[in-house]
Amino acid sequence: MTPTQPLDLTTDLVTLTRALCDTPSVSGQESALADAVETALRAYPHLEVLRDGDTVVARTHAGRATRVVVAGHLDTVPVSDNLPTRLVGEGQHAEVWGRGTVDMKAGVAVQLALAAELAAPSRDVTWVFYDHEEVDASLNGLGRVARTNPQWLAGDFAVLCEPTAAGLEGGCNGTLRVEVRLQGVAAHSARAWMGRNAVHAAGEVLRRLEAYEPADVEVDGLVYREGLNAVLISGGTATNVIPESCVVTVNYRFAPDKDVDAALAHVRQVLDGFDVVVTDSAPGARPGLDAPLAKDFAAAVLAATGSAPTAKLGWTDVARFSALGTPAVNFGPGDPTLAHKSDERCPVHQIVASHAALRAWLTA
Amino acid sequence: MTPTQPLDLTTDLVTLTRALCDTPSVSGQESALADAVETALRAYPHLEVLRDGDTVVARTHAGRATRVVVAGHLDTVPVSDNLPTRLVGEGQHAEVWGRGTVDMKAGVAVQLALAAELAAPSRDVTWVFYDHEEVDASLNGLGRVARTNPQWLAGDFAVLCEPTAAGLEGGCNGTLRVEVRLQGVAAHSARAWMGRNAVHAAGEVLRRLEAYEPADVEVDGLVYREGLNAVLISGGTATNVIPESCVVTVNYRFAPDKDVDAALAHVRQVLDGFDVVVTDSAPGARPGLDAPLAKDFAAAVLAATGSAPTAKLGWTDVARFSALGTPAVNFGPGDPTLAHKSDERCPVHQIVASHAALRAWLTA
C-alpha cells in the first residue's frame, strides 16, 4: 500500500502520526512505509541514509564527541477494524485513535520530526526505523542489522521509542520459557488403575506456581517486578484414555540482576523433581541509568513531563542494545497496556512531551 | 476388499477366526465382510437372515419358549501392520495374532460356527453381527437396528461376545464426561498481576481428582470398580499471555447402582465450586444375574472354563440391551487389555472354551 502523498516531516506531530498510521505496515508488509520514510529522510542533506531490507537508518555527522541511537519499529500487529485514524477530544483530552498509534508510530513521528529538524544536534544521532518487531524474534529487523551491519548501530547510549506513556523506563526484565513435561502411563479410562495419570501429576506443578510469590527486585535504583506463570497446558489424547503425557509451558519474567542461567536455576529450584526443558530465553537489560548521558536524558524527561525513571517490565529490544554493549532505555508516547488492542489510542500531549524531552536532550 | 474364498462355517475355529481377521473390516469398511457373513448364513435353511446396512441378523424359529440374542460386531480399529494373522505356539500356548483377534472376531467365529451347527437349539437364538462399534456411538449398528428394527433384537436374555478372556462378565459401568471450565483474565505475562491465571486455577481441580479415592461398589453380587479421572486438559493461547481459560475434561466411570443423574450429582459434589458442563453420558447396566437364563449360562461357563462371573468395568453395548429391557452379559475369548494394541492376540483355548460353554447352554 503506497501513501497517497509523500511524508511531510515538517508538519505537526498529530498529522505526521496519522499519516504514518494511515499507511498500514503490518509485520512483513512494511515496504511501502519504509520507502516513504527513506524518501522523506533523503531530502535532508545533514543525514546519511542507509537501508537494509525494510530497515532505514539515518545518521548525522556533526563531529560530536558522543553518539546516541534513537530507534523505533515501523511494523504493527494486524489492523483490527481500527483504521483510518481518528482524532478524538480536544486540548489535554485529545487522543489519536487507531492501529499503531501506541505501538509505535507516535514514537516514530517524534523521531522523524526531530531527524528533519535537528541539522546540528548537540550529540550525533543515529535514527533507526526497523521492521518485523511484532513477530518471531528471528525475523526482527534490529537483530538482523546487528548481524549484517553492526557498525550502523554503534553509539554511546540508545533510546528505544516503545510506548512508556512518555516516562523514562530503564532496562527490561528478561524472559525464560520452559516446558514441564509430565510422563504417565496410558490405560483405558475404564481401568484407570492400570495407568498413571500425567494430567493429575501436573496438579503439583500448578500448585507450586499458584503458591509462588513473585519478587520485586531493585536494580540500579529501579524496582523490577517478576512473574512466574503457566501460560499453556496440554495433556491427554482421547476422552477414554488415561493421559500418558502432559506439558505445562511456564514463563518466568526475571529482573535484570540475573542472567538466563541464574533464572533457569531458580525455576529448576521451584519445580524441583520435575522434568524442565528450556524452549526459549532472552536476557534482560540493566537500566544503565548511572551513565552520564542517561542522567542528562532523565533530567530532560523530568523537566518536560515531571516523571522520574521507572523499571521496564516487559522484554523489549533495549536488550539487543544491551547485548551490543550500549546502555539503553525505553521512552515514547502511549500507554503500553493499550498496545495491540482494538481501542489503541495515544494522547496528543504525550506525543508533544516526548518530542520536547528528546529535543531538549539533543540540543542542550 | 473381498475374501478370496467364501466363508466356510464348518471349518475349525482357528481357521474361521483367521479367515474373518484376514478380511479387514475397519469401521466404515465392513461391507465385504458383512456380505460374506450374510452369504454364508443364507446357506442354512434353519436360519432366517435379515440385513440392515452392514448389520446381519440370523434367527432360528424352533418354537422354543425362550429366545436369546447373541451379538458381536464385525468392525475393528485400524490395522497396525498386524495382518495377515499368524498362528503362534502350540497346544495350550497356541495364540492367533493380529488385528481383530481379540476385538472381536474370535467371538464372531464362535457365533458363526454355532449358528451353522445348531439347527435345533434348546432355546431360540437370534445371532447379531453388527457394524460401527469402534467409532462414534451415533454410528453404532446395534443402536441403529434398535431404532429401525427393534423387533429383530427382541429376546429374554442377551450375550455380547466382547472379549472377557472367556469369563462371564455381568453388566457394565456407566460413563459420564464433563468439562470443568476455568475462567481467568488475560494479561501480558510481563504484567501477570493485571490478569488472573485460569491454568493455575485448574490446580485445585487436579488436586481433588488426585486425592479422590474411587469406590468399589457391589451390585447384584458383583463388584464394580469406579474411576474419576482427568482425561484431557487444555489452556492458554500464547506463550506471553496469562491464560484466560482452561478446560479439564473429566471422565467418571460409575457402577450400575447409579443412573446418570446420580453420577452427575456425585461429580458436582467432588468438584463443588467449579463450572461443570456435561458433554457425554451413557448409563451402565446391572448384571442381571438373578434371571434363570443367566444362572443357567453362568453354570455352563463355570463347567466349561472353571471361572465364576465378575463385573464388567468398561462400558459395552450390553447397556443397549439393558435399555431395551433385555438382561445382558459379556462373554467372549480374548484378553480385553490387548484390544486395539498392535500385539493383539487371542489364545486358541479361550476360543474353544467359549464355543463349548455357549454350545452347552444352547443345547441343554
XYZ file of C-alpha atoms in Angstrom:
728
model
C 0.000 0.000 0.000
C 1.518 3.314 -1.059
C 0.737 6.529 0.804
C -1.178 8.881 -1.433
C 1.212 11.712 -0.595
C 4.907 11.811 0.343
C 5.554 12.143 4.086
C 5.954 15.754 5.164
C 8.297 15.702 8.170
C 7.770 19.394 8.883
C 4.049 19.139 9.564
C 2.636 18.997 13.122
C 3.128 15.807 15.160
C -0.526 14.737 15.080
C -0.746 14.989 11.292
C 2.535 13.098 10.948
C 1.428 10.372 13.388
C -1.834 9.915 11.494
C -0.063 9.819 8.101
C 2.218 7.050 9.419
C -0.694 5.053 10.873
C -2.853 5.506 7.774
C -0.142 3.766 5.753
C -0.709 0.259 7.192
C 2.508 -1.685 7.796
C 1.625 -4.991 9.444
C 4.782 -7.057 10.028
C 6.049 -8.342 6.669
C 4.290 -5.553 4.764
C 6.443 -2.607 5.816
C 7.967 -1.849 2.387
C 5.667 0.984 1.351
C 6.136 2.760 4.670
C 9.892 2.105 4.716
C 10.107 3.534 1.171
C 8.215 6.655 2.245
C 10.442 7.113 5.309
C 13.618 6.647 3.264
C 12.464 9.107 0.580
C 11.492 11.728 3.157
C 14.801 11.460 5.029
C 16.912 11.638 1.853
C 15.612 15.194 1.376
C 17.795 16.315 4.334
C 21.466 16.816 3.450
C 22.528 16.656 7.117
C 21.555 12.960 7.183
C 23.386 9.963 5.769
C 20.604 7.486 4.867
C 21.200 3.705 4.798
C 18.860 0.819 4.052
C 18.865 -2.888 4.959
C 15.727 -4.736 3.886
C 12.904 -2.629 5.290
C 15.083 -1.016 7.922
C 16.080 2.611 7.317
C 18.957 4.242 9.224
C 19.742 7.968 9.123
C 22.862 9.409 10.756
C 24.107 12.909 11.483
C 27.837 13.585 11.175
C 28.157 16.784 13.189
C 31.506 15.759 14.694
C 30.215 15.472 18.268
C 32.097 13.585 20.977
C 29.188 11.282 21.661
C 26.620 9.490 19.533
C 23.180 8.359 20.614
C 20.927 5.903 18.844
C 17.182 6.572 18.768
C 15.260 3.585 17.455
C 11.704 2.605 16.675
C 9.968 -0.083 14.654
C 7.782 0.572 11.627
C 5.565 -2.517 11.818
C 2.334 -3.101 13.716
C 0.209 -6.071 14.689
C -2.727 -6.720 12.321
C -5.318 -3.993 11.836
C -8.485 -4.676 13.811
C -11.035 -2.515 12.034
C -9.294 0.459 13.676
C -8.032 2.393 10.671
C -8.100 5.064 9.333
C -7.136 7.015 12.437
C -9.487 9.396 14.192
C -8.684 12.457 16.303
C -10.961 12.429 19.347
C -11.323 15.112 22.035
C -9.671 18.477 22.444
C -6.873 20.123 24.374
C -5.480 17.951 27.186
C -8.022 15.259 26.267
C -7.141 14.996 22.575
C -6.214 11.453 21.502
C -5.298 9.841 18.195
C -7.168 6.536 17.853
C -6.170 3.653 15.631
C -3.799 0.763 14.985
C -0.196 1.749 15.570
C -0.851 4.968 17.448
C 0.632 3.465 20.642
C 2.839 0.714 19.249
C 4.603 2.722 17.998
C 4.029 5.212 15.221
C 3.540 8.223 17.508
C 7.084 7.489 18.671
C 8.220 7.161 15.045
C 6.599 10.532 14.301
C 8.639 12.109 17.119
C 11.807 10.514 15.700
C 11.110 11.656 12.140
C 10.224 15.223 13.163
C 13.464 15.549 15.144
C 15.547 13.852 12.427
C 14.378 16.513 9.986
C 14.594 19.376 12.445
C 17.956 18.816 14.162
C 20.537 19.552 11.490
C 23.154 20.235 14.173
C 22.257 18.303 17.345
C 24.424 18.614 20.447
C 25.194 14.868 20.208
C 25.441 12.982 16.953
C 22.315 10.922 16.395
C 21.647 7.651 14.604
C 17.940 7.373 13.812
C 16.821 3.763 13.286
C 13.460 2.689 11.793
C 13.204 -1.072 11.655
C 10.941 -3.905 10.518
C 9.477 -7.119 11.944
C 9.384 -6.258 15.642
C 5.927 -7.729 16.283
C 6.689 -11.252 15.063
C 9.104 -14.072 15.781
C 12.392 -12.765 17.210
C 14.346 -14.479 14.413
C 12.807 -12.007 11.918
C 13.482 -8.860 13.980
C 14.974 -6.097 11.792
C 17.101 -4.668 14.599
C 18.526 -8.104 15.259
C 19.228 -8.539 11.532
C 21.091 -5.217 11.262
C 23.043 -6.112 14.412
C 24.256 -9.177 12.480
C 24.683 -7.666 8.984
C 25.780 -4.084 9.744
C 26.561 -3.804 13.456
C 28.544 -0.585 12.907
C 25.292 1.173 11.910
C 24.062 0.700 15.484
C 27.230 1.849 17.254
C 26.668 4.513 19.904
C 27.265 5.560 23.484
C 23.631 5.317 24.533
C 20.348 4.252 22.997
C 16.724 5.289 23.338
C 14.018 2.922 22.128
C 10.783 4.810 21.452
C 8.463 1.995 22.622
C 5.407 3.342 24.462
C 6.066 4.291 28.088
C 3.400 6.988 28.453
C 6.269 9.455 27.927
C 8.102 8.279 31.036
C 11.663 7.010 31.046
C 11.671 3.256 31.645
C 15.060 1.722 32.293
C 16.317 -1.643 31.145
C 13.907 -4.547 30.927
C 13.090 -7.851 32.567
C 14.438 -10.992 30.988
C 12.168 -13.830 29.864
C 12.589 -17.583 30.080
C 10.202 -20.237 28.825
C 10.369 -23.837 29.889
C 8.219 -26.864 29.308
C 7.471 -29.004 32.326
C 6.911 -32.478 30.906
C 4.882 -34.963 32.930
C 5.025 -38.600 31.955
C 2.402 -41.157 32.904
C 1.204 -44.499 31.644
C -1.759 -44.747 29.284
C -4.665 -47.033 30.078
C -8.319 -47.283 29.188
C -10.209 -44.924 31.486
C -12.475 -47.837 32.488
C -9.366 -49.425 34.036
C -7.630 -46.312 35.309
C -5.669 -48.194 37.965
C -3.667 -49.873 35.210
C -2.255 -46.478 34.171
C -0.730 -43.403 35.810
C -2.414 -40.091 35.105
C 0.055 -37.478 33.771
C -2.549 -34.685 33.970
C -3.150 -35.384 37.652
C 0.627 -35.187 38.122
C 0.552 -31.639 36.696
C -1.546 -30.629 39.699
C 1.572 -30.355 41.845
C 3.255 -28.106 39.235
C 0.252 -25.786 39.192
C 0.059 -25.861 42.985
C 3.656 -24.599 43.248
C 3.092 -21.909 40.625
C -0.096 -20.785 42.339
C 1.677 -20.550 45.709
C 4.737 -18.800 44.241
C 5.250 -15.236 45.451
C 6.988 -13.227 42.717
C 9.784 -10.964 43.893
C 10.235 -7.218 43.484
C 13.942 -6.731 42.744
C 15.785 -3.429 42.906
C 18.464 -2.972 40.227
C 20.409 0.295 39.881
C 17.719 2.096 41.851
C 14.708 0.814 39.862
C 12.303 -1.868 41.063
C 11.596 -4.790 38.711
C 8.506 -6.870 39.373
C 8.932 -10.512 38.434
C 6.396 -13.167 37.440
C 6.318 -16.955 37.145
C 3.295 -18.323 35.321
C 1.900 -21.283 33.474
C 0.997 -19.876 30.058
C -0.061 -23.070 28.292
C -1.125 -26.532 29.361
C -1.940 -29.515 27.216
C -2.443 -33.160 28.101
C -4.348 -36.265 27.110
C -5.201 -37.830 23.773
C -8.802 -39.042 23.977
C -11.761 -38.897 26.322
C -11.492 -42.604 27.217
C -7.751 -42.819 27.819
C -5.763 -42.044 30.962
C -3.310 -39.350 29.786
C 0.248 -40.578 29.390
C 1.677 -37.105 28.942
C 1.015 -33.518 29.907
C 3.067 -30.412 29.134
C 2.910 -27.198 31.141
C 4.633 -24.225 29.481
C 5.934 -21.832 32.113
C 7.101 -18.267 31.525
C 9.468 -16.624 34.006
C 9.916 -12.864 33.726
C 13.031 -12.117 35.735
C 14.747 -8.943 36.902
C 17.979 -7.905 35.138
C 20.058 -8.684 38.228
C 20.006 -12.273 36.912
C 21.275 -13.750 33.686
C 19.443 -16.570 31.895
C 21.431 -19.275 33.715
C 20.551 -17.848 37.114
C 16.897 -17.549 36.060
C 16.846 -21.180 34.953
C 18.450 -22.314 38.199
C 15.680 -20.534 40.083
C 12.928 -22.164 38.010
C 14.538 -25.571 38.452
C 14.571 -24.988 42.198
C 10.887 -24.032 42.285
C 9.986 -27.036 40.121
C 12.432 -29.426 41.754
C 11.649 -33.029 40.936
C 10.056 -32.278 37.554
C 11.443 -32.580 34.043
C 12.127 -28.968 32.991
C 13.184 -28.248 29.375
C 14.125 -24.750 28.168
C 12.343 -23.699 24.981
C 13.146 -20.010 24.735
C 15.045 -17.322 26.610
C 16.168 -13.719 26.331
C 18.304 -11.889 28.864
C 17.052 -8.705 30.482
C 18.889 -5.387 30.432
C 20.098 -3.356 33.384
C 18.731 0.183 33.379
C 22.128 1.791 32.778
C 20.965 4.996 34.460
C 24.377 5.573 36.035
C 25.835 6.664 32.660
C 26.182 10.479 32.336
C 24.216 10.546 29.074
C 21.413 8.670 30.791
C 21.396 11.105 33.707
C 21.143 14.017 31.280
C 18.276 12.344 29.475
C 16.480 11.540 32.738
C 16.766 15.209 33.702
C 15.355 16.295 30.330
C 12.404 13.909 30.727
C 11.763 15.085 34.284
C 11.756 18.706 33.104
C 9.399 18.021 30.173
C 6.977 15.582 31.835
C 7.533 15.730 35.588
C 8.081 11.965 35.790
C 11.050 10.095 37.281
C 12.560 6.899 35.781
C 10.868 3.565 36.449
C 11.646 -0.043 35.578
C 10.508 -1.568 32.264
C 8.797 -4.881 32.968
C 8.164 -6.275 29.511
C 11.045 -7.515 27.380
C 11.954 -5.013 24.661
C 14.671 -4.533 22.088
C 16.671 -2.463 24.615
C 18.106 -5.878 25.496
C 19.561 -6.055 21.954
C 21.440 -2.783 22.555
C 22.483 -4.048 25.962
C 23.896 -7.150 24.266
C 25.857 -4.857 21.891
C 27.324 -3.110 24.941
C 25.200 0.032 24.565
C 23.180 1.174 27.608
C 19.574 1.704 26.508
C 16.272 2.981 27.860
C 12.651 2.972 26.700
C 10.907 6.287 26.146
C 7.888 7.056 23.993
C 4.275 8.255 23.893
C 1.339 5.925 24.530
C 0.074 3.658 27.312
C 1.733 0.248 26.757
C -1.306 -1.621 28.131
C -3.291 -0.329 25.112
C -0.808 -1.766 22.615
C -2.323 -4.421 20.297
C -5.846 -3.599 21.496
C -8.578 -2.658 19.066
C -9.133 0.556 21.062
C -5.446 1.515 20.809
C -5.115 5.295 21.204
C -2.431 7.821 22.123
C -2.832 11.127 23.993
C -1.590 14.053 21.929
C 0.012 15.698 24.975
C 2.301 12.647 25.386
C 3.467 12.940 21.784
C 4.230 16.628 22.337
C 6.004 15.964 25.658
C 8.110 13.166 24.193
C 9.195 15.428 21.365
C 10.035 18.211 23.820
C 12.102 15.975 26.109
C 14.134 14.403 23.309
C 14.602 17.795 21.653
C 15.869 19.354 24.869
C 18.329 16.491 25.431
C 19.638 16.583 21.844
C 20.092 20.335 21.752
C 21.410 21.027 25.265
C -11.715 -55.908 -0.002
C -13.356 -59.234 -0.899
C -12.300 -62.504 0.725
C -10.676 -64.796 -1.818
C -12.919 -67.668 -0.749
C -16.429 -67.857 0.685
C -16.541 -68.311 4.474
C -16.744 -71.978 5.453
C -18.622 -72.084 8.763
C -17.947 -75.801 9.241
C -14.178 -75.499 9.390
C -12.250 -75.412 12.705
C -12.491 -72.319 14.903
C -8.907 -71.178 14.335
C -9.234 -71.277 10.548
C -12.553 -69.441 10.756
C -11.140 -66.786 13.126
C -8.202 -66.199 10.802
C -10.431 -66.018 7.712
C -12.536 -63.343 9.450
C -9.476 -61.336 10.539
C -7.787 -61.620 7.153
C -10.780 -59.877 5.607
C -10.050 -56.407 7.072
C -13.164 -54.550 8.212
C -12.110 -51.302 9.826
C -15.183 -49.324 10.944
C -16.953 -47.950 7.867
C -15.437 -50.619 5.618
C -17.378 -53.651 6.852
C -19.377 -54.311 3.659
C -17.186 -57.074 2.193
C -17.166 -58.967 5.473
C -20.886 -58.390 6.083
C -21.588 -59.702 2.558
C -19.519 -62.823 3.239
C -21.269 -63.425 6.562
C -24.714 -62.941 5.018
C -23.928 -65.304 2.105
C -22.550 -67.986 4.419
C -25.578 -67.850 6.765
C -28.113 -67.950 3.905
C -26.858 -71.471 3.119
C -28.552 -72.729 6.303
C -32.294 -73.256 5.962
C -32.823 -73.232 9.731
C -31.910 -69.540 9.791
C -33.949 -66.507 8.803
C -31.385 -63.970 7.580
C -32.030 -60.210 7.759
C -29.869 -57.253 6.784
C -29.792 -53.579 7.807
C -26.868 -51.636 6.361
C -23.849 -53.732 7.268
C -25.605 -55.481 10.124
C -26.632 -59.100 9.538
C -29.178 -60.850 11.774
C -29.917 -64.588 11.653
C -32.748 -66.150 13.659
C -33.824 -69.684 14.427
C -37.535 -70.412 14.625
C -37.556 -73.718 16.520
C -40.656 -72.806 18.525
C -38.843 -72.624 21.872
C -40.352 -70.850 24.889
C -37.413 -68.527 25.271
C -35.215 -66.602 22.866
C -31.671 -65.448 23.482
C -29.717 -62.889 21.497
C -26.012 -63.489 20.868
C -24.337 -60.404 19.391
C -20.935 -59.317 18.156
C -19.549 -56.551 16.000
C -17.806 -57.055 12.666
C -15.628 -53.941 12.653
C -12.173 -53.346 14.096
C -9.977 -50.372 14.865
C -7.427 -49.574 12.123
C -4.900 -52.213 11.184
C -1.490 -51.553 12.690
C 0.818 -53.604 10.496
C -0.638 -56.670 12.256
C -2.298 -58.517 9.393
C -2.392 -61.141 7.969
C -2.872 -63.218 11.094
C -0.249 -65.618 12.400
C -0.715 -68.751 14.485
C 1.990 -68.810 17.163
C 2.795 -71.608 19.640
C 1.247 -74.996 20.129
C -1.225 -76.765 22.385
C -2.248 -74.733 25.432
C 0.108 -71.966 24.296
C -1.291 -71.561 20.783
C -2.415 -67.995 20.005
C -3.813 -66.281 16.933
C -2.050 -62.937 16.455
C -3.404 -59.997 14.500
C -5.883 -57.147 14.333
C -9.343 -58.203 15.377
C -8.368 -61.490 17.019
C -9.389 -60.122 20.447
C -11.825 -57.377 19.498
C -13.725 -59.395 18.442
C -13.522 -61.751 15.519
C -12.672 -64.829 17.581
C -16.020 -64.185 19.279
C -17.682 -63.766 15.873
C -16.131 -67.073 14.773
C -17.712 -68.790 17.790
C -21.078 -67.212 16.905
C -20.886 -68.234 13.236
C -19.818 -71.798 13.976
C -22.733 -72.258 16.401
C -25.211 -70.519 14.077
C -24.369 -73.070 11.399
C -24.210 -76.018 13.757
C -27.280 -75.564 15.949
C -30.217 -76.268 13.657
C -32.414 -77.094 16.655
C -31.083 -75.256 19.728
C -32.771 -75.727 23.089
C -33.628 -72.004 23.132
C -34.357 -69.978 20.014
C -31.378 -67.844 19.099
C -31.005 -64.501 17.343
C -27.452 -64.125 16.030
C -26.480 -60.475 15.500
C -23.379 -59.297 13.571
C -23.215 -55.520 13.531
C -21.160 -52.617 12.193
C -19.564 -49.426 13.517
C -18.923 -50.400 17.129
C -15.422 -48.895 17.315
C -16.410 -45.357 16.343
C -18.737 -42.603 17.496
C -21.759 -44.029 19.343
C -24.136 -42.262 16.935
C -22.935 -44.612 14.153
C -23.258 -47.837 16.170
C -25.005 -50.538 14.124
C -26.686 -52.132 17.147
C -28.048 -48.732 18.139
C -29.272 -48.182 14.575
C -31.128 -51.524 14.448
C -32.617 -50.778 17.887
C -34.132 -47.677 16.259
C -35.027 -49.064 12.811
C -35.951 -52.706 13.582
C -36.195 -53.132 17.370
C -38.184 -56.367 16.973
C -35.070 -58.009 15.471
C -33.357 -57.642 18.838
C -36.238 -58.897 20.993
C -35.263 -61.649 23.421
C -35.319 -62.828 27.025
C -31.576 -62.574 27.543
C -28.565 -61.386 25.576
C -24.908 -62.365 25.366
C -22.436 -59.893 23.869
C -19.320 -61.685 22.654
C -16.898 -58.887 23.587
C -13.577 -60.231 24.906
C -13.716 -61.330 28.549
C -10.981 -63.975 28.414
C -13.851 -66.469 28.220
C -15.241 -65.441 31.597
C -18.767 -64.229 32.165
C -18.753 -60.507 32.913
C -22.015 -59.078 34.088
C -23.475 -55.672 33.287
C -21.155 -52.730 32.806
C -20.144 -49.480 34.422
C -21.723 -46.281 33.177
C -19.657 -43.412 31.827
C -20.051 -39.659 32.224
C -17.883 -36.945 30.722
C -17.879 -33.371 31.920
C -15.848 -30.315 31.114
C -14.639 -28.270 34.057
C -14.299 -24.746 32.700
C -11.974 -22.327 34.456
C -12.248 -18.653 33.630
C -9.499 -16.132 34.243
C -8.487 -12.716 32.943
C -5.912 -12.400 30.167
C -2.906 -10.128 30.577
C 0.567 -9.846 29.131
C 2.776 -12.283 31.035
C 5.189 -9.416 31.772
C 2.366 -7.876 33.839
C 0.832 -11.034 35.251
C -0.695 -9.246 38.239
C -3.107 -7.471 35.865
C -4.653 -10.839 34.967
C -5.928 -13.963 36.706
C -4.400 -17.255 35.650
C -7.059 -19.811 34.617
C -4.474 -22.612 34.330
C -3.301 -22.039 37.895
C -6.956 -22.265 38.933
C -7.120 -25.756 37.402
C -4.591 -26.858 40.018
C -7.350 -27.224 42.600
C -9.417 -29.382 40.201
C -6.459 -31.701 39.612
C -5.695 -31.757 43.346
C -9.205 -33.025 44.101
C -9.055 -35.634 41.339
C -5.639 -36.809 42.514
C -6.879 -37.160 46.092
C -10.122 -38.867 45.049
C -10.468 -42.469 46.223
C -12.597 -44.389 43.707
C -15.182 -46.723 45.206
C -15.671 -50.455 44.748
C -19.443 -50.954 44.551
C -21.229 -54.281 44.877
C -24.265 -54.683 42.618
C -26.229 -57.964 42.447
C -23.259 -59.772 43.953
C -20.588 -58.415 41.561
C -18.055 -55.729 42.484
C -17.729 -52.730 40.153
C -14.579 -50.663 40.424
C -15.158 -46.996 39.679
C -12.804 -44.290 38.401
C -12.762 -40.487 38.219
C -10.069 -39.047 36.001
C -8.979 -36.006 34.075
C -8.584 -37.301 30.516
C -7.819 -34.036 28.709
C -6.600 -30.608 29.719
C -6.119 -27.547 27.578
C -5.471 -23.939 28.494
C -3.737 -20.784 27.325
C -3.387 -19.090 23.961
C 0.208 -17.898 23.644
C 3.496 -18.116 25.496
C 3.379 -14.450 26.544
C -0.226 -14.260 27.725
C -1.713 -15.157 31.108
C -4.330 -17.802 30.231
C -7.905 -16.573 30.428
C -9.394 -20.033 30.100
C -8.618 -23.651 30.825
C -10.773 -26.730 30.284
C -10.316 -30.022 32.123
C -12.283 -32.940 30.656
C -13.156 -35.432 33.361
C -14.412 -38.991 32.836
C -16.360 -40.724 35.595
C -16.832 -44.477 35.264
C -19.615 -45.308 37.688
C -21.122 -48.540 38.985
C -24.581 -49.565 37.699
C -26.164 -48.892 41.102
C -26.332 -45.258 39.929
C -28.072 -43.663 36.968
C -26.539 -40.776 35.023
C -28.226 -38.150 37.209
C -26.847 -39.673 40.389
C -23.395 -39.915 38.788
C -23.516 -36.254 37.806
C -24.618 -35.238 41.300
C -21.577 -37.060 42.676
C -19.181 -35.344 40.256
C -20.691 -31.946 41.069
C -20.156 -32.660 44.754
C -16.500 -33.605 44.242
C -15.947 -30.524 42.070
C -18.115 -28.207 44.146
C -17.455 -24.560 43.321
C -16.393 -25.194 39.714
C -18.297 -24.777 36.472
C -19.147 -28.359 35.423
C -20.750 -28.957 31.998
C -21.868 -32.419 30.827
C -20.591 -33.355 27.365
C -21.432 -37.049 27.122
C -23.015 -39.817 29.166
C -24.160 -43.431 28.935
C -25.875 -45.377 31.699
C -24.380 -48.601 32.978
C -26.164 -51.935 33.096
C -26.894 -54.081 36.126
C -25.510 -57.622 35.767
C -28.936 -59.265 35.633
C -27.518 -62.498 37.001
C -30.656 -63.211 39.027
C -32.576 -64.228 35.856
C -32.912 -68.036 35.433
C -31.444 -67.939 31.922
C -28.435 -66.071 33.282
C -27.982 -68.609 36.075
C -28.037 -71.432 33.535
C -25.481 -69.649 31.387
C -23.239 -68.923 34.374
C -23.351 -72.613 35.253
C -22.422 -73.574 31.657
C -19.463 -71.147 31.710
C -18.303 -72.424 35.087
C -18.432 -76.002 33.789
C -16.529 -75.193 30.574
C -13.927 -72.766 31.943
C -13.921 -73.048 35.736
C -14.482 -69.296 36.140
C -17.225 -67.539 38.117
C -18.978 -64.335 36.988
C -17.254 -60.993 37.520
C -18.194 -57.377 36.923
C -17.573 -55.738 33.516
C -15.824 -52.436 34.080
C -15.713 -50.880 30.623
C -18.878 -49.612 29.003
C -20.147 -52.034 26.349
C -23.193 -52.468 24.195
C -24.787 -54.655 26.901
C -26.126 -51.308 28.106
C -28.090 -51.039 24.827
C -29.802 -54.356 25.576
C -30.357 -53.234 29.136
C -32.063 -50.089 27.778
C -34.301 -52.342 25.621
C -35.287 -54.227 28.786
C -33.186 -57.317 27.989
C -30.718 -58.529 30.654
C -27.316 -58.956 29.033
C -23.837 -60.198 29.850
C -20.426 -60.085 28.184
C -18.740 -63.332 27.262
C -16.059 -63.980 24.662
C -12.487 -65.095 24.011
C -9.521 -62.732 24.288
C -7.883 -60.541 26.937
C -9.663 -57.160 26.772
C -6.495 -55.283 27.759
C -4.941 -56.418 24.448
C -7.789 -54.945 22.385
C -6.661 -52.175 19.988
C -2.992 -52.963 20.627
C -0.615 -53.781 17.798
C 0.259 -57.039 19.588
C -3.410 -58.056 19.818
C -3.606 -61.867 20.122
C -6.112 -64.459 21.304
C -5.406 -67.832 22.971
C -6.884 -70.706 20.990
C -8.019 -72.465 24.164
C -10.252 -69.489 25.018
C -11.913 -69.686 21.604
C -12.532 -73.392 22.118
C -13.836 -72.894 25.681
C -16.165 -70.072 24.639
C -17.614 -72.259 21.927
C -18.048 -75.148 24.360
C -19.800 -73.037 27.018
C -22.238 -71.417 24.603
C -22.909 -74.760 22.896
C -23.658 -76.446 26.220
C -26.052 -73.660 27.226
C -27.864 -73.648 23.874
C -28.284 -77.413 23.694
C -29.086 -78.266 27.326
